[in-house]
mmCIF file of C-alpha atoms in Angstrom:
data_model
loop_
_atom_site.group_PDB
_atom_site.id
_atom_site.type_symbol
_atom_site.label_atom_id
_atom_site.label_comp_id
_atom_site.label_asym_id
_atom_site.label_seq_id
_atom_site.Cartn_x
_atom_site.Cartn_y
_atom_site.Cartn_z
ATOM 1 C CA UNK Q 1 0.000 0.000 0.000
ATOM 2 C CA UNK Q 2 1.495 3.315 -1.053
ATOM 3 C CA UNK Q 3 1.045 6.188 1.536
ATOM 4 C CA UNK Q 4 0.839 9.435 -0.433
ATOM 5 C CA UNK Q 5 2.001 12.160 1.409
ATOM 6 C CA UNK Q 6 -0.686 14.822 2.424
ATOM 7 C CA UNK Q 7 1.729 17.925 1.838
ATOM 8 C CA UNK Q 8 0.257 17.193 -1.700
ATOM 9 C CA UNK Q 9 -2.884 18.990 -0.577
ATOM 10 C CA UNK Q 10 -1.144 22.047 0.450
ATOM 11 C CA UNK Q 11 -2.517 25.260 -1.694
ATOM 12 C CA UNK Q 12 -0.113 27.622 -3.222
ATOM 13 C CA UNK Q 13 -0.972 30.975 -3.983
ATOM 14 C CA UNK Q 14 -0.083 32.508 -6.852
ATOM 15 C CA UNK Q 15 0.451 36.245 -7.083
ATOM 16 C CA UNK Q 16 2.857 38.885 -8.065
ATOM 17 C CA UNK Q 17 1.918 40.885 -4.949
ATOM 18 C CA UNK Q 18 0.927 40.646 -1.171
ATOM 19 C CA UNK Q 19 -2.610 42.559 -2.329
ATOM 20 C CA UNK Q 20 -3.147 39.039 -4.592
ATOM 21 C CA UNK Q 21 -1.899 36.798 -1.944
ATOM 22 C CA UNK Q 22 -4.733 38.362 0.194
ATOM 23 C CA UNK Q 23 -7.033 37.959 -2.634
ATOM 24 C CA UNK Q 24 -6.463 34.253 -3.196
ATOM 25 C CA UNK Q 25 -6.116 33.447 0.289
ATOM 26 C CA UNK Q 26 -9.298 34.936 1.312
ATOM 27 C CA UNK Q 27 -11.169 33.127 -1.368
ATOM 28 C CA UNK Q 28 -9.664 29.863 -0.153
ATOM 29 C CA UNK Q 29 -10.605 30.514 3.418
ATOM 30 C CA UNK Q 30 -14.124 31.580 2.056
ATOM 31 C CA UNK Q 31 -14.554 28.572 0.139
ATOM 32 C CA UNK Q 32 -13.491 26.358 3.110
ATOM 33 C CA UNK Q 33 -15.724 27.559 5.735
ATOM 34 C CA UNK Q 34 -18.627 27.670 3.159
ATOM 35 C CA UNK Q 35 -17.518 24.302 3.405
ATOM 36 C CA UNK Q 36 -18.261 23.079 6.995
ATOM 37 C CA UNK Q 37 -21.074 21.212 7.814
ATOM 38 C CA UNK Q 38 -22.707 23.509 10.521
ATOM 39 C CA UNK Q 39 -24.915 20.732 12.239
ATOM 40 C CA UNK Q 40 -21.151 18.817 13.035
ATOM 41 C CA UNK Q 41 -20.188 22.380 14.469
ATOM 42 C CA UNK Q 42 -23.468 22.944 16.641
ATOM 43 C CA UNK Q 43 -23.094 19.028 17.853
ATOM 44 C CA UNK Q 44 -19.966 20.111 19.250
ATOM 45 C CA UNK Q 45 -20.338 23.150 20.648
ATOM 46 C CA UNK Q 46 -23.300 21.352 22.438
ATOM 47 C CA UNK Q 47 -20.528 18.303 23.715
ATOM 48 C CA UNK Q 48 -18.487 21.462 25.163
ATOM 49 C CA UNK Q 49 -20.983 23.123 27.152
ATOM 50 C CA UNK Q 50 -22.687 20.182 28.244
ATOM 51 C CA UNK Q 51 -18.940 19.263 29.826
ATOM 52 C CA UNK Q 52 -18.591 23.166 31.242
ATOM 53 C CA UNK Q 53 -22.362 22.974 33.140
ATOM 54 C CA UNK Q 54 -21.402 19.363 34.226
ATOM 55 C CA UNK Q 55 -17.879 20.268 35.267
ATOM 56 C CA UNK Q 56 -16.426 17.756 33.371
ATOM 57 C CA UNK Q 57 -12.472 18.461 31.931
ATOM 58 C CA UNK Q 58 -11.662 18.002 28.530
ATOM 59 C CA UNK Q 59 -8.645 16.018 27.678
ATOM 60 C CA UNK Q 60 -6.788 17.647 24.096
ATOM 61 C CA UNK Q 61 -3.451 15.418 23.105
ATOM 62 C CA UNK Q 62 -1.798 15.002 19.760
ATOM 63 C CA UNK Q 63 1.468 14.167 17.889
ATOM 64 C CA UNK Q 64 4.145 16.044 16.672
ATOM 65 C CA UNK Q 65 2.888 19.115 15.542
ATOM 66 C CA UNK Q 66 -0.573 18.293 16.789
ATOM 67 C CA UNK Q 67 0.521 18.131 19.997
ATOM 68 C CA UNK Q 68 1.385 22.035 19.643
ATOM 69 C CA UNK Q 69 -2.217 22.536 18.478
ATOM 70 C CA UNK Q 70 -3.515 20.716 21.365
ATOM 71 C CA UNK Q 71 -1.908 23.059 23.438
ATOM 72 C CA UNK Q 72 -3.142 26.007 21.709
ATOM 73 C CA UNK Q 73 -6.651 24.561 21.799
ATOM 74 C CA UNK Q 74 -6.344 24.271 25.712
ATOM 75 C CA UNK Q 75 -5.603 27.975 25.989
ATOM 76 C CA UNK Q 76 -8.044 28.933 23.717
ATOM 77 C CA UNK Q 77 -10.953 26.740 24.931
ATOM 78 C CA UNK Q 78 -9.808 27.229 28.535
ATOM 79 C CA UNK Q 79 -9.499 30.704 29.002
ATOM 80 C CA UNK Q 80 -10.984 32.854 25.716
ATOM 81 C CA UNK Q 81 -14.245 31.304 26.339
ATOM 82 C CA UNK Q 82 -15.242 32.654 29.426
ATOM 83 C CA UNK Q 83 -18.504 34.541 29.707
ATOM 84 C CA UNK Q 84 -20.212 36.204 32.583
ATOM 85 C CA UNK Q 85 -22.690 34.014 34.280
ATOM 86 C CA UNK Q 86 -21.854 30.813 32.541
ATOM 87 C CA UNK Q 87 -19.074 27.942 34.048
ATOM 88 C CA UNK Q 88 -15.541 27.609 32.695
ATOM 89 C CA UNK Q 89 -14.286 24.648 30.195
ATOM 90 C CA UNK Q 90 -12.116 22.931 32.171
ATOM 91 C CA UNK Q 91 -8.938 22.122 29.622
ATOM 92 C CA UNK Q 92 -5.933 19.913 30.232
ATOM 93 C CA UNK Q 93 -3.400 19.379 27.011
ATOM 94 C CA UNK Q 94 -2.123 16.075 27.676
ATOM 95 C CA UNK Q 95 0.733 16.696 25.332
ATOM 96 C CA UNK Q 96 1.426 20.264 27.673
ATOM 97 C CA UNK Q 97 4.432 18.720 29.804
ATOM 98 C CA UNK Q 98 7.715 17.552 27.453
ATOM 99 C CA UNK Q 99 9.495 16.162 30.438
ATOM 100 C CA UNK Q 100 7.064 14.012 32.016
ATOM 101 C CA UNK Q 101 5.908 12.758 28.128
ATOM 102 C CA UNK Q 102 10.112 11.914 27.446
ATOM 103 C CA UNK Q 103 9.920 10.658 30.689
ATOM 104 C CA UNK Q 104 7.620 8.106 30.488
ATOM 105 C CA UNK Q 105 9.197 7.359 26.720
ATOM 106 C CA UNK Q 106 12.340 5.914 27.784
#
């Protein structure tokens, strides 16, 4: 089984100019989020605040260069969503502490 490598899906932009980067880059975007199915989004936005009024914590982990996204996630989910009157996401990256992660590793 061949494994084709998913860089291949990568968009480049063409343009003689930062003014058509922006252009084609903002069409992408546009055609991607025209893309989403919204139902999937409202399903989980519904998971997540179910969890926050049940004070449940999410668990985020990843791999390589997801792991660095599950740590952004964290900070984004645990502290840019708070709102006045409603309880916090509780947010744990489980990919957040190197040494304990190499640690176990070896």
């Amino acid at each position: 089984m061949t494994i084709q490598d998913p860089r291949y899906l990568n968009q480049i932009f063409e343009g003689n100019s930062p003014a058509d980067y922006y252009k084609n880059y903002t069409q992408s975007l546009t055609r991607a989020l025209s893309s989403l199915d919204t139902k999937l989004l409202d399903q989980a936005c519904e998971i997540l605040m179910t969890a926050a009024k049940r004070g449940q914590r999410i668990f985020l982990a990843g791999n390589g260069g997801s792991a660095a996204i599950s740590d952004h996630l964290s900070c984004d989910l645990g502290k840019g969503t708070l709102s006045p009157g409603q309880p916090p996401l509780k947010v744990t990256s489980l990919a957040a502490n190197g040494p304990i992660l190499t640690a176990i590793a070896n």
